[in-house]
Coordinates of C-alpha atoms in Angstrom, one line a residue:
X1 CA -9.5 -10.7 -16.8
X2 CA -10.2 -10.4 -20.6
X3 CA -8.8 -8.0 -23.3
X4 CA -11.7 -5.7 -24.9
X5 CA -12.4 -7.3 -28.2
X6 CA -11.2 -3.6 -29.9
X7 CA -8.1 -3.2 -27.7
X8 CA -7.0 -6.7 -28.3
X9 CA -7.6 -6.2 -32.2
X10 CA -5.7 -2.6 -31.9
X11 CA -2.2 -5.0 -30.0
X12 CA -2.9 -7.6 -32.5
X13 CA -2.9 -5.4 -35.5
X14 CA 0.4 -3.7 -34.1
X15 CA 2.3 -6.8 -33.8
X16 CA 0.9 -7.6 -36.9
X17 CA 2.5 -4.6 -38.7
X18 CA 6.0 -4.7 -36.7
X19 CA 5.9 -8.2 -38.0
X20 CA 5.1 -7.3 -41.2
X21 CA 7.5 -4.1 -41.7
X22 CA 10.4 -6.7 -40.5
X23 CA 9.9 -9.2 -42.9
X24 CA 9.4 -7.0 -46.0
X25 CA 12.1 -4.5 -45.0
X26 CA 14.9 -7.5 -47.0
X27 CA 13.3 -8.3 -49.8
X28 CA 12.5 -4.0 -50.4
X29 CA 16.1 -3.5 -49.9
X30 CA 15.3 -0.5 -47.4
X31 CA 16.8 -0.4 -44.0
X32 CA 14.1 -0.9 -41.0
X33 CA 14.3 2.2 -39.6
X34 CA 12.8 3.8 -43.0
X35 CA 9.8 1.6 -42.7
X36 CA 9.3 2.2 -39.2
X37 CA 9.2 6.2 -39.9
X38 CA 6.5 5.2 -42.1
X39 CA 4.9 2.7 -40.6
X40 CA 4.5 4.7 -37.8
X41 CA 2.9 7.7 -39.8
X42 CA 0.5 5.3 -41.2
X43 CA -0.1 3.9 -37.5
X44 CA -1.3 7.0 -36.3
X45 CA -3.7 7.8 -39.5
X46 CA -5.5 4.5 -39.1
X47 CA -9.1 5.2 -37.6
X48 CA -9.8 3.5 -34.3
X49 CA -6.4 3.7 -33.3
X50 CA -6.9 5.0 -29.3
X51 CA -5.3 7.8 -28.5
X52 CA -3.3 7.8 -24.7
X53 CA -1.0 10.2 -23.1
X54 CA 2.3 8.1 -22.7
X55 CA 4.3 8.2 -19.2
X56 CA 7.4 10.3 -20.2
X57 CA 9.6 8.7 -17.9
X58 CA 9.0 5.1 -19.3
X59 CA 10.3 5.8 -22.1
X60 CA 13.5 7.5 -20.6
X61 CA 14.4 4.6 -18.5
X62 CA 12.7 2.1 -20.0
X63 CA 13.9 2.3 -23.6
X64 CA 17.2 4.7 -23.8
X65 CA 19.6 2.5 -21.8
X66 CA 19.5 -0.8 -24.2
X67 CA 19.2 1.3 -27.3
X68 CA 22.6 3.5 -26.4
X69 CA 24.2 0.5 -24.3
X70 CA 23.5 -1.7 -27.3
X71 CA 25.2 0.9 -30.3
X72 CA 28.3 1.4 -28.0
X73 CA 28.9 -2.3 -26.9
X74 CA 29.6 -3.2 -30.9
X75 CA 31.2 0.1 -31.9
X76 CA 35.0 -0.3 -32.7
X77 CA 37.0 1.8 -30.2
X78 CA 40.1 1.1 -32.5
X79 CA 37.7 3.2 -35.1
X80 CA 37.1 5.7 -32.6
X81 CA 40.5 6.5 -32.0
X82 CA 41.5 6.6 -35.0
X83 CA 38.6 9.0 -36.2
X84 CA 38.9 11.2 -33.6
X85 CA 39.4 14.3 -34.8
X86 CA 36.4 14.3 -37.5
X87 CA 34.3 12.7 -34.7
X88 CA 34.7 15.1 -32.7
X89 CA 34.0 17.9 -34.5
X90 CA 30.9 16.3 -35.8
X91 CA 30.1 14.7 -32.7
X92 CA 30.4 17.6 -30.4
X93 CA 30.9 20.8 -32.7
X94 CA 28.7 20.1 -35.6
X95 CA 25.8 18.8 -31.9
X96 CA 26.7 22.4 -30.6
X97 CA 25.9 24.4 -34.0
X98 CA 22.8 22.6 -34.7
X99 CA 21.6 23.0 -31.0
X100 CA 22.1 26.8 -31.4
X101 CA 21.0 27.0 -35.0
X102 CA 18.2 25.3 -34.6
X103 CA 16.8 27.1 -31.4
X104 CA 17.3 30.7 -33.1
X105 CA 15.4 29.6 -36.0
X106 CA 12.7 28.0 -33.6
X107 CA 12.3 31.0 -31.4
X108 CA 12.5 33.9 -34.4
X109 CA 10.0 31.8 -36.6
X110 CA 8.2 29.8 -34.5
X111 CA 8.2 31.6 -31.5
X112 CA 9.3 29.0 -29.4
X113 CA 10.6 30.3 -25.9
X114 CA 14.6 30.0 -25.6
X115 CA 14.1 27.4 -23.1
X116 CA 12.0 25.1 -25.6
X117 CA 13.7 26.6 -28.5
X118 CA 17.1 24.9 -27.2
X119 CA 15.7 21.5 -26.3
X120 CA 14.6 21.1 -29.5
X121 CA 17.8 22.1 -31.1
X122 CA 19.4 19.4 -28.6
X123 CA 16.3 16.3 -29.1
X124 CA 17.2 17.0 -33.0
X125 CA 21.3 17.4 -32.8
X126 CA 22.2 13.7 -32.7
X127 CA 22.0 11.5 -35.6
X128 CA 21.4 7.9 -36.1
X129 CA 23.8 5.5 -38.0
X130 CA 21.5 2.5 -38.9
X131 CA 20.1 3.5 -41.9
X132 CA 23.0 5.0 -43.2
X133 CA 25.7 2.7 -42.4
X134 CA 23.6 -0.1 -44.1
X135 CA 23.0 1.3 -46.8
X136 CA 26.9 2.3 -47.1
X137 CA 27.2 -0.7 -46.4
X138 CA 25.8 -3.0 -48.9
X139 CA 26.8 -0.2 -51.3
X140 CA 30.5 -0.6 -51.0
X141 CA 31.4 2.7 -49.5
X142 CA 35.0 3.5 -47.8
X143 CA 35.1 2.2 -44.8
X144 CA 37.1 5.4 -43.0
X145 CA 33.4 7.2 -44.1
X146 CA 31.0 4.6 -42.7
X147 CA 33.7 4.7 -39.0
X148 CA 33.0 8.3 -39.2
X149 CA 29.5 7.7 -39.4
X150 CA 28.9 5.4 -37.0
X151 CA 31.3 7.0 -34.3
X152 CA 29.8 10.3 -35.0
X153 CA 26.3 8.8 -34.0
X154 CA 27.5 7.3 -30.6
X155 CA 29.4 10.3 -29.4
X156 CA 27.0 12.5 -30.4
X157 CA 23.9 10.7 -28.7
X158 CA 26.3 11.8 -25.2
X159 CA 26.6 15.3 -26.6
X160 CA 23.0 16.1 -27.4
X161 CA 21.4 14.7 -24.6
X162 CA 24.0 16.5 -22.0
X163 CA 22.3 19.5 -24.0
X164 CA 19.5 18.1 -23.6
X165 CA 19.1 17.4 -20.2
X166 CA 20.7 21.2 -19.2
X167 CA 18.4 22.5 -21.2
X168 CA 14.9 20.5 -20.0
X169 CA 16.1 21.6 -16.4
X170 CA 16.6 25.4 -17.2
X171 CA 12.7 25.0 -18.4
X172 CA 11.1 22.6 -15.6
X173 CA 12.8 25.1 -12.9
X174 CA 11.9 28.2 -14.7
X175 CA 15.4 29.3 -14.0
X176 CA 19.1 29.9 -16.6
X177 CA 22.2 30.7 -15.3
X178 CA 24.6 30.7 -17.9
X179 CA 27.9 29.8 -15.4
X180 CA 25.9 27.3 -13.8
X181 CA 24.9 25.6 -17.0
X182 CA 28.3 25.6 -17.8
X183 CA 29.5 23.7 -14.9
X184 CA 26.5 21.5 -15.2
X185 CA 27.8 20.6 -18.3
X186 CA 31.3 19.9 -17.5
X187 CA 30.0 18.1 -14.4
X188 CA 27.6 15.7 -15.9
X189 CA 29.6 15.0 -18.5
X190 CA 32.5 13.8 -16.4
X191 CA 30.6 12.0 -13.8
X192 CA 28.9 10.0 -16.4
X193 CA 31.7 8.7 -18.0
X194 CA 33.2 7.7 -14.6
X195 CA 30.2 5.8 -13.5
X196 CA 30.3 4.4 -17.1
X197 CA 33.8 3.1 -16.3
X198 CA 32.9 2.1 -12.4
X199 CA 30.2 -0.1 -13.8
X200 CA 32.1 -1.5 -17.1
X201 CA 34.9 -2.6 -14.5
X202 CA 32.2 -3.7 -12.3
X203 CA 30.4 -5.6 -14.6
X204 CA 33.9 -7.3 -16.5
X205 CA 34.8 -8.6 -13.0
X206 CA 31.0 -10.5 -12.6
X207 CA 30.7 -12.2 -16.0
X208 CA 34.6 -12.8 -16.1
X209 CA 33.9 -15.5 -13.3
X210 CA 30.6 -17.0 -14.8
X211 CA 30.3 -19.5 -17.4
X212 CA 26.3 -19.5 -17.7
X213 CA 25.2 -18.0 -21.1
X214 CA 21.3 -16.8 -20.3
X215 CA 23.2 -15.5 -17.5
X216 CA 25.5 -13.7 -18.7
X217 CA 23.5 -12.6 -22.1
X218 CA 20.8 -11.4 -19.0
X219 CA 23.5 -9.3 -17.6
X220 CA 24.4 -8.3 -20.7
X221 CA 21.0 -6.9 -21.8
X222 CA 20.6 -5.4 -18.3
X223 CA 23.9 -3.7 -17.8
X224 CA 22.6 -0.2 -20.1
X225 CA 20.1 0.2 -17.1
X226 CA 22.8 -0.8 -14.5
X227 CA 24.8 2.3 -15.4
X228 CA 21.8 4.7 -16.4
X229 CA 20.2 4.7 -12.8
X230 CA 23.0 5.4 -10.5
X231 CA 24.2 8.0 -12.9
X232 CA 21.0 9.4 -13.2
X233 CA 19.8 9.3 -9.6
X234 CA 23.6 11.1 -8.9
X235 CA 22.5 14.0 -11.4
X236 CA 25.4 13.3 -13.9
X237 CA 25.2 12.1 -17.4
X238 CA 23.2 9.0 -17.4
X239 CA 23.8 9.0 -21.4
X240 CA 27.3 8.9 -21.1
X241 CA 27.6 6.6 -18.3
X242 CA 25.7 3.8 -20.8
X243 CA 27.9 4.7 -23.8
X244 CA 30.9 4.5 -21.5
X245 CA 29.9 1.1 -20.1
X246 CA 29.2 -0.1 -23.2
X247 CA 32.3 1.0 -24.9
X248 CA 34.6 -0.8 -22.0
X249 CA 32.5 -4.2 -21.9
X250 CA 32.4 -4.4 -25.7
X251 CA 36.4 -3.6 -25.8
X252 CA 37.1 -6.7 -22.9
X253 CA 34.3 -8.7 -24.7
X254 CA 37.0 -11.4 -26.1
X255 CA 38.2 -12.5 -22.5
X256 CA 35.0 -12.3 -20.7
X257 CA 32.6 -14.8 -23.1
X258 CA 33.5 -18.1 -25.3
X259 CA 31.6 -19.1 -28.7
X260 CA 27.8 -20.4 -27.3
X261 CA 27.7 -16.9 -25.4
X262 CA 28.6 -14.7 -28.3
X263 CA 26.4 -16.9 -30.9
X264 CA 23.6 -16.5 -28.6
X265 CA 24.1 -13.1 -27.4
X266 CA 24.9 -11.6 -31.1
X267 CA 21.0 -12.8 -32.1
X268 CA 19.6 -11.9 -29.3
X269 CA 20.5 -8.1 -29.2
X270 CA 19.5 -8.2 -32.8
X271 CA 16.2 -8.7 -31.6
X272 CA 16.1 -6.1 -28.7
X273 CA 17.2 -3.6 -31.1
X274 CA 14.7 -3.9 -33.9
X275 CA 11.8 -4.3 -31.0
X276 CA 13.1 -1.3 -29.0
X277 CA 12.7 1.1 -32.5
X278 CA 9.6 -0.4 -33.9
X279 CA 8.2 0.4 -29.9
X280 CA 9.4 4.0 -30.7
X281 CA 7.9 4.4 -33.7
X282 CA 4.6 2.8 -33.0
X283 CA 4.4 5.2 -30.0
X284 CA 4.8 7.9 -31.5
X285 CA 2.4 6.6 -33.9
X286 CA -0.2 6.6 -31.6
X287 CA 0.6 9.7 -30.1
X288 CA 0.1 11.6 -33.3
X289 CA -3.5 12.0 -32.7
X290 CA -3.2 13.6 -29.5
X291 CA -0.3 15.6 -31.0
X292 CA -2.1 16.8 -33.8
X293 CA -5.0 17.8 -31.8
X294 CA -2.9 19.5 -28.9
X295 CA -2.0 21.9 -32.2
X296 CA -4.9 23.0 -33.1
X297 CA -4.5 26.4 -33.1
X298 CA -2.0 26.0 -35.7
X299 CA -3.4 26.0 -39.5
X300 CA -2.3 22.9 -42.0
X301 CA 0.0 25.4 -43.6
X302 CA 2.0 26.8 -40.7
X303 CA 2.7 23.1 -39.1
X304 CA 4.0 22.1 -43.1
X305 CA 6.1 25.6 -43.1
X306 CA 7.4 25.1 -39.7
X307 CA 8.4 21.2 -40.2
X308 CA 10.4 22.3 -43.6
X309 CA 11.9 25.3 -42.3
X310 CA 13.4 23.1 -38.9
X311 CA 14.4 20.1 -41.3
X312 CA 16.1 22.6 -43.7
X313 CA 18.1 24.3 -40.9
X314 CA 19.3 21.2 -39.6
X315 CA 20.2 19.9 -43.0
X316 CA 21.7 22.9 -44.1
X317 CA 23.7 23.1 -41.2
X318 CA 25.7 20.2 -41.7
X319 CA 26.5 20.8 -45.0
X320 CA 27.8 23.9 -44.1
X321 CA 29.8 22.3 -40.9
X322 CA 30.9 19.3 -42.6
X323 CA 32.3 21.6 -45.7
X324 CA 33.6 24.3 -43.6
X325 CA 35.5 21.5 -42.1
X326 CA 36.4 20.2 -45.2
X327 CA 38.7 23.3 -46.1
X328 CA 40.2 24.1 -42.7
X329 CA 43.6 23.6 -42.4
X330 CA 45.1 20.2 -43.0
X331 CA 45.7 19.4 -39.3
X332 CA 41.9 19.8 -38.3
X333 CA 40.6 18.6 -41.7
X334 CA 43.1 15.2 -43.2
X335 CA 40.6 12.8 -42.5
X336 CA 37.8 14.2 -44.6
X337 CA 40.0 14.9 -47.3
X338 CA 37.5 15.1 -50.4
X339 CA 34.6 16.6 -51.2
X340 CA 32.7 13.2 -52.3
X341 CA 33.4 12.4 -48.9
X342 CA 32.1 15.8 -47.6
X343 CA 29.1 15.1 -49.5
X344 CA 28.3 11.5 -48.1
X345 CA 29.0 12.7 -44.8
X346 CA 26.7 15.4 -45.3
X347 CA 23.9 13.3 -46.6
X348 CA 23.8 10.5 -43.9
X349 CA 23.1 13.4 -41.1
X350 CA 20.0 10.9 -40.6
X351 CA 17.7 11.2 -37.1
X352 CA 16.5 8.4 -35.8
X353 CA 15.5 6.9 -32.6
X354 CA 17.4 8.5 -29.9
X355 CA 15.8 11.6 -31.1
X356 CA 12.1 10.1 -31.0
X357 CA 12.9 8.7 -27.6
X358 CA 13.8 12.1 -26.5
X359 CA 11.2 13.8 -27.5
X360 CA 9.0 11.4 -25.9
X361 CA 10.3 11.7 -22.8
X362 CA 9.7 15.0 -22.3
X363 CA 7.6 15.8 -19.3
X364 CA 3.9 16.9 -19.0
X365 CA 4.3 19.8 -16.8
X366 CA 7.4 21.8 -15.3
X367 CA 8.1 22.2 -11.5
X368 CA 5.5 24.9 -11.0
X369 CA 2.3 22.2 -12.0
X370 CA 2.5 24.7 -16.1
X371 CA 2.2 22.5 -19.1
X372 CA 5.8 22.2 -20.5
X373 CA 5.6 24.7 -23.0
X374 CA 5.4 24.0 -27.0
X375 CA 5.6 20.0 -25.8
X376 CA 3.2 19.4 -28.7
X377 CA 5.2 21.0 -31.2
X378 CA 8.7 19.9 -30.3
X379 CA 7.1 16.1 -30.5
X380 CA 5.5 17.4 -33.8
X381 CA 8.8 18.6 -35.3
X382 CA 10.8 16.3 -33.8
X383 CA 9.4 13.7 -36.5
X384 CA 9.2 15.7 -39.2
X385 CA 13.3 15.9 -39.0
X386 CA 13.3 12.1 -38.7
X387 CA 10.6 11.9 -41.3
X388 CA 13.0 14.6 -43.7
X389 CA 16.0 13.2 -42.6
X390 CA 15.3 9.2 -42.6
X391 CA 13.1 8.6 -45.4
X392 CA 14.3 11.8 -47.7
X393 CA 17.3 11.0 -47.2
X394 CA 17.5 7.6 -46.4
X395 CA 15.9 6.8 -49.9
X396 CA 17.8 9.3 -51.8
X397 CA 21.2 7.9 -50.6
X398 CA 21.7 5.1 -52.8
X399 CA 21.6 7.0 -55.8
X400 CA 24.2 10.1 -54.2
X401 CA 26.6 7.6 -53.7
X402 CA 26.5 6.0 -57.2
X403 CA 26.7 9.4 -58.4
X404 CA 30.2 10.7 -56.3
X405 CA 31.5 7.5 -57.2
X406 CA 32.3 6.1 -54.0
X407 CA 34.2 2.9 -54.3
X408 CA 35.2 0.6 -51.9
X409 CA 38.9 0.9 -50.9
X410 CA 39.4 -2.9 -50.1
X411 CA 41.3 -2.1 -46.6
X412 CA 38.2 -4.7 -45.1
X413 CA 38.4 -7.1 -47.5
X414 CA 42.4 -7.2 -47.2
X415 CA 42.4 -6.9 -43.0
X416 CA 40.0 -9.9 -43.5
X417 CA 42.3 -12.2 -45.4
X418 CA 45.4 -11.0 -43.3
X419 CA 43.9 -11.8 -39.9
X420 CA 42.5 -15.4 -41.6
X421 CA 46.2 -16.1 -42.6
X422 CA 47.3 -15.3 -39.0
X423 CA 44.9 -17.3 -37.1
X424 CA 46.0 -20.2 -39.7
X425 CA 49.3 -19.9 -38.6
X426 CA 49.2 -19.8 -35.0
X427 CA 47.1 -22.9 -35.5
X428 CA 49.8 -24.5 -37.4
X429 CA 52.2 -23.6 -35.2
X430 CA 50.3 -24.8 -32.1
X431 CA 50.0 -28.3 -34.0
X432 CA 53.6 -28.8 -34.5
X433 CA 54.2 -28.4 -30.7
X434 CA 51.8 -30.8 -30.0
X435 CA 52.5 -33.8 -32.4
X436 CA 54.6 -35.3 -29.9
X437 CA 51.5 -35.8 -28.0
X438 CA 50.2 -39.3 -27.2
X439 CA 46.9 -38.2 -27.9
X440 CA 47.6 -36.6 -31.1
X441 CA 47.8 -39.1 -34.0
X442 CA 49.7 -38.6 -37.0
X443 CA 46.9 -39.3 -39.7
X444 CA 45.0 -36.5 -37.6
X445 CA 47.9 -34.1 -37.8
X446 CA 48.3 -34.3 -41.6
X447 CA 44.9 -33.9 -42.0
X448 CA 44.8 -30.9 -40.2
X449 CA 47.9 -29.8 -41.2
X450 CA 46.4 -30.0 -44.9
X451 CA 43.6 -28.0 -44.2
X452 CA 45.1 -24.8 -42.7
X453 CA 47.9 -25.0 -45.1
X454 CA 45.1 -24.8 -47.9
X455 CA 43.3 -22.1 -45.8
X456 CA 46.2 -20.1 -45.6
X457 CA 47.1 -20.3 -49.1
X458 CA 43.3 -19.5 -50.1
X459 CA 43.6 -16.4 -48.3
X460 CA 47.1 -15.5 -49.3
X461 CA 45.8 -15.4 -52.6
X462 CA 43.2 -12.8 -52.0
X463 CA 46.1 -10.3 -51.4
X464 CA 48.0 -11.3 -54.4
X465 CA 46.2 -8.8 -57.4
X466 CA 47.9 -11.4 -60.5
X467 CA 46.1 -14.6 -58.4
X468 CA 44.7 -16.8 -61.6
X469 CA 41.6 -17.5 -59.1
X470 CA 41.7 -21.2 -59.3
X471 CA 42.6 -21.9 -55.4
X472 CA 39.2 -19.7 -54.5
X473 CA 37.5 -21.8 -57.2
X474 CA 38.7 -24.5 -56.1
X475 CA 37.6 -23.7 -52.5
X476 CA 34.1 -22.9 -53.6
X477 CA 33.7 -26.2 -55.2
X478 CA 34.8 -28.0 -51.7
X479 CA 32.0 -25.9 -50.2
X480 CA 29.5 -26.7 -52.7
X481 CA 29.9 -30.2 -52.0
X482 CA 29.9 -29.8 -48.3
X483 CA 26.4 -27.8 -48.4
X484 CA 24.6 -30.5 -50.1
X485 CA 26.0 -33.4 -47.6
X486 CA 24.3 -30.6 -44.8
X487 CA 21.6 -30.4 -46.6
X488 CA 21.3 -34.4 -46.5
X489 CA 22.1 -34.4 -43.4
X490 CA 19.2 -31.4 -42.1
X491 CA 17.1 -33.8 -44.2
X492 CA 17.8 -37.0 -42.5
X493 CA 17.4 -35.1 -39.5
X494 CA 13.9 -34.0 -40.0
X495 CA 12.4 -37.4 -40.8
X496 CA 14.2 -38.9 -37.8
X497 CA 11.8 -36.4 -35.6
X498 CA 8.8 -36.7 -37.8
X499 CA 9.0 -40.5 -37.1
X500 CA 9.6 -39.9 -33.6
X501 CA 13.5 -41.5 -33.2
X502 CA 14.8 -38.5 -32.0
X503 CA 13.5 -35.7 -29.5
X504 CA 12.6 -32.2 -30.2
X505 CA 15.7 -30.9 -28.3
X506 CA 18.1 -33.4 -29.9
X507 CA 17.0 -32.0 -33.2
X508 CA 17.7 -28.6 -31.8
X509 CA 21.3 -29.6 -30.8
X510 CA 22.5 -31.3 -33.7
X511 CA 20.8 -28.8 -36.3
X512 CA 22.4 -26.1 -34.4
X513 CA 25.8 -27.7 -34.4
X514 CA 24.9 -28.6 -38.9
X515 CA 24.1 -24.4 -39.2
X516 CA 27.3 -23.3 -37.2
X517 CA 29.1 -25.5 -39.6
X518 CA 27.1 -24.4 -42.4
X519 CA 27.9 -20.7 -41.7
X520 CA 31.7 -21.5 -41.2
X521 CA 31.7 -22.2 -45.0
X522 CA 31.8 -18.6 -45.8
X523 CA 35.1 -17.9 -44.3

């Protein structure tokens, strides 16, 4: 069985252009996400491109659960906690509000039915952090903002897609019950977290007992479908269930892998990540064609009016909620206590890929064998708020937060230094109750000693403001030197296997062993 010659030049000029977009997205200084938005407009432009109707449901099951299992497993549930309030009501009030807005705008305007009026308001409620939080990143902003951020964006994936799924059902079965959606709600909502927390402590007490890293990374990767299916086939949240697992497994993480696993692990859903979104967006790439022509009886200025008039309701709806917030009473408000804040907070209301993946997963036809009504449009809309959002704002987002002046407030930088000098300590403080070890020699012991006595003064001096600088000079010096003996050693290393002394693997080994050292430089 052979590939048609234009088929396998469509996959090959895909991979091509994921490829591509991934390795120009550094050297741009843009976050991947923006370039995918784009790169999957241009995708679905490109003549020749074919044009397929995609299985809703693969995309569902197939691409949600790693996506959300993935963002909650390295989200900070200290942050969460301690963000709660403004999490919350971003995460669940704001997802409410723009659900609502959104779908009375939709059905006035557009004349959406209520039923696909609200699931667009719900595909289109949740945010996504990636852009945003690297570009906050790299640009030095608070760290209490970026939490926000990023907490908002896991919360809120359960929120909207609770809405989501209550309001897909009310259109498939043709039938709304406002008590029963209610209780739906409340039901599915607390059924998935407890099958989140079933499989987390399910999960924990498996990989506690195994010391097998492609094991365990495996089980890693598969543990967002693990929850997803029960929780789904039980009718309850399967969203939540996944965050919830997540969430649990990445808060035991520490006692259930060792070093290899979390090396290994860390690259690897790095990877799945970045594939599952450029997948996404190269979909709906190629679904843009059949989108497009699914709307024909729309002109080119309706579909432009009808994309700006969605994306400026949701926009303007969070700057609304997120400033109406902002001068509530203290109690409610104390953690978004400025209006630079308000403004950042505002502006990285980015969509992203749990939206796209939402949309796509809507289904073909409802219960009673009807097309689902307005599919084409919601898909259609649905990327003009990521393609508003993400890139418009994406872009733009650098230069608002030069302009409100957001500095850094150091708390990282000093919680860095502080747990560096404790870890020092307890190491010095384990060697002095073992030198009265045979094993342990006294040379060794002052060396060592030495060298987490220098690391602890190093670090101390971070947190002293009138430090002279000379022990960090001093230190980057030491690493200097070190590099270039790595370097000569890589080097040495390399014409060993060119000459065929050493094997392929042992070259592996030992040049993983150099890099680990390598990157330990930087602390």
């Amino acid at each position: 069985m052979h590939l048609d010659l234009q088929d396998g030049l469509v996959a090959l000029a895909l991979i091509l252009a994921v490829a591509t977009m991934l390795a120009v997205a550094p050297s741009l200084r843009i976050p991947y996400p923006i370039l995918l938005v784009l790169g999957g407009l241009v995708i679905g432009v490109v003549p020749g491109m074919p044009e397929f109707e995609l299985d809703p449901q693969l995309v569902f099951f197939g691409v949600l659960p790693p996506l959300l299992y993935g963002a909650a497993f390295f989200t900070s549930l200290r942050e969460l906690r301690a963000n709660r309030r403004p999490i919350g009501l971003l995460a669940i009030g704001l997802v409410l509000v723009t659900t609502l807005g959104v779908a009375v705008v939709a059905h006035a305007f557009i004349d959406l039915s209520w039923g696909s009026a609200f699931v667009l308001g719900a595909i289109v409620s949740p945010t996504d952090p990636l852009a945003a939080s690297a570009i906050a990143r790299r640009l030095g902003v608070p760290r209490k903002l970026v939490s926000i951020v990023e907490g908002e964006s896991l919360v809120n994936d359960g929120t909207g897609l609770v809405l989501y799924r209550v309001a897909l059902v009310a259109v498939v079965s043709g039938t709304f019950s406002g008590s029963y959606t209610a209780g739906l709600f409340v039901v599915s909502a607390g059924g998935g977290i407890a099958v989140g927390l079933v499989v987390g402590w399910l999960i924990r007490q498996i990989r506690r007992r195994l010391d097998n890293p492609p094991a365990e990374i495996t089980i890693s990767l598969l543990t967002g479908y693990v929850a997803f299916i029960p929780a789904d086939l039980m009718g309850v949240s399967a969203v939540l269930a996944t965050v919830t697992a997540g969430v649990y497994l990445g808060w035991h993480t520490p006692e259930l892998t060792n070093a290899q696993v979390r090396l290994q692990g860390l690259a690897v859903w790095e990877i799945v990540q970045y594939l599952l979104n450029a997948l996404l967006f190269v979909l709906i790439g190629l679904q843009l064609p059949v989108v497009i022509d699914a709307l024909g009886g729309f002109s080119a200025a309706q579909l432009v009016g009808y994309a700006a008039l969605v994306s400026g309701t949701v926009i303007a709806l969070r700057f609304a909620w997120v400033f109406a917030v902002l001068h509530a009473p203290k109690w409610i408000a104390r953690r978004m206590s400025n209006w630079r804040g308000a403004v950042f907070l505002s502006w990285a209301g980015m969509r992203g890929a749990v939206s796209l993946a939402a949309a796509l997963a809507l289904p073909l036809e409802t219960d009673a064998g009807d097309p689902f009504p307005g599919r084409a449009l919601i898909l259609f809309l649905t990327f003009s708020v990521i393609l508003a959002t993400l890139v418009g704002m994406g872009l733009t987002l650098p230069a608002v937060i030069r302009l409100l002046g957001l500095e850094d407030d150091g708390i990282e930088d000093r919680e860095d230094a502080k747990a560096r000098i404790h870890a020092a300590e307890a190491a010095l403080a384990r060697l002095e109750e073992l030198v009265e070890e045979e094993w342990v020699r006294e040379d060794t012991a002052e060396r060592v000693r030495g060298a987490y006595t220098f690391r602890t003064n190093r670090f101390r001096a971070r947190l002293d403001d009138g430090d002279d600088g000379a022990i960090e000079s001093r230190s980057q010096d030491y690493q200097r030197l070190l590099r270039e003996l790595l370097d000569a050693e890589r080097q040495a290393l390399v014409e060993l296997r060119r000459n065929g002394t050493i094997s392929n693997d042992v070259w592996l080994r030992v040049g993983r062993d150099l890099d680990l050292e390598d990157e330990r430089l930087d602390s």
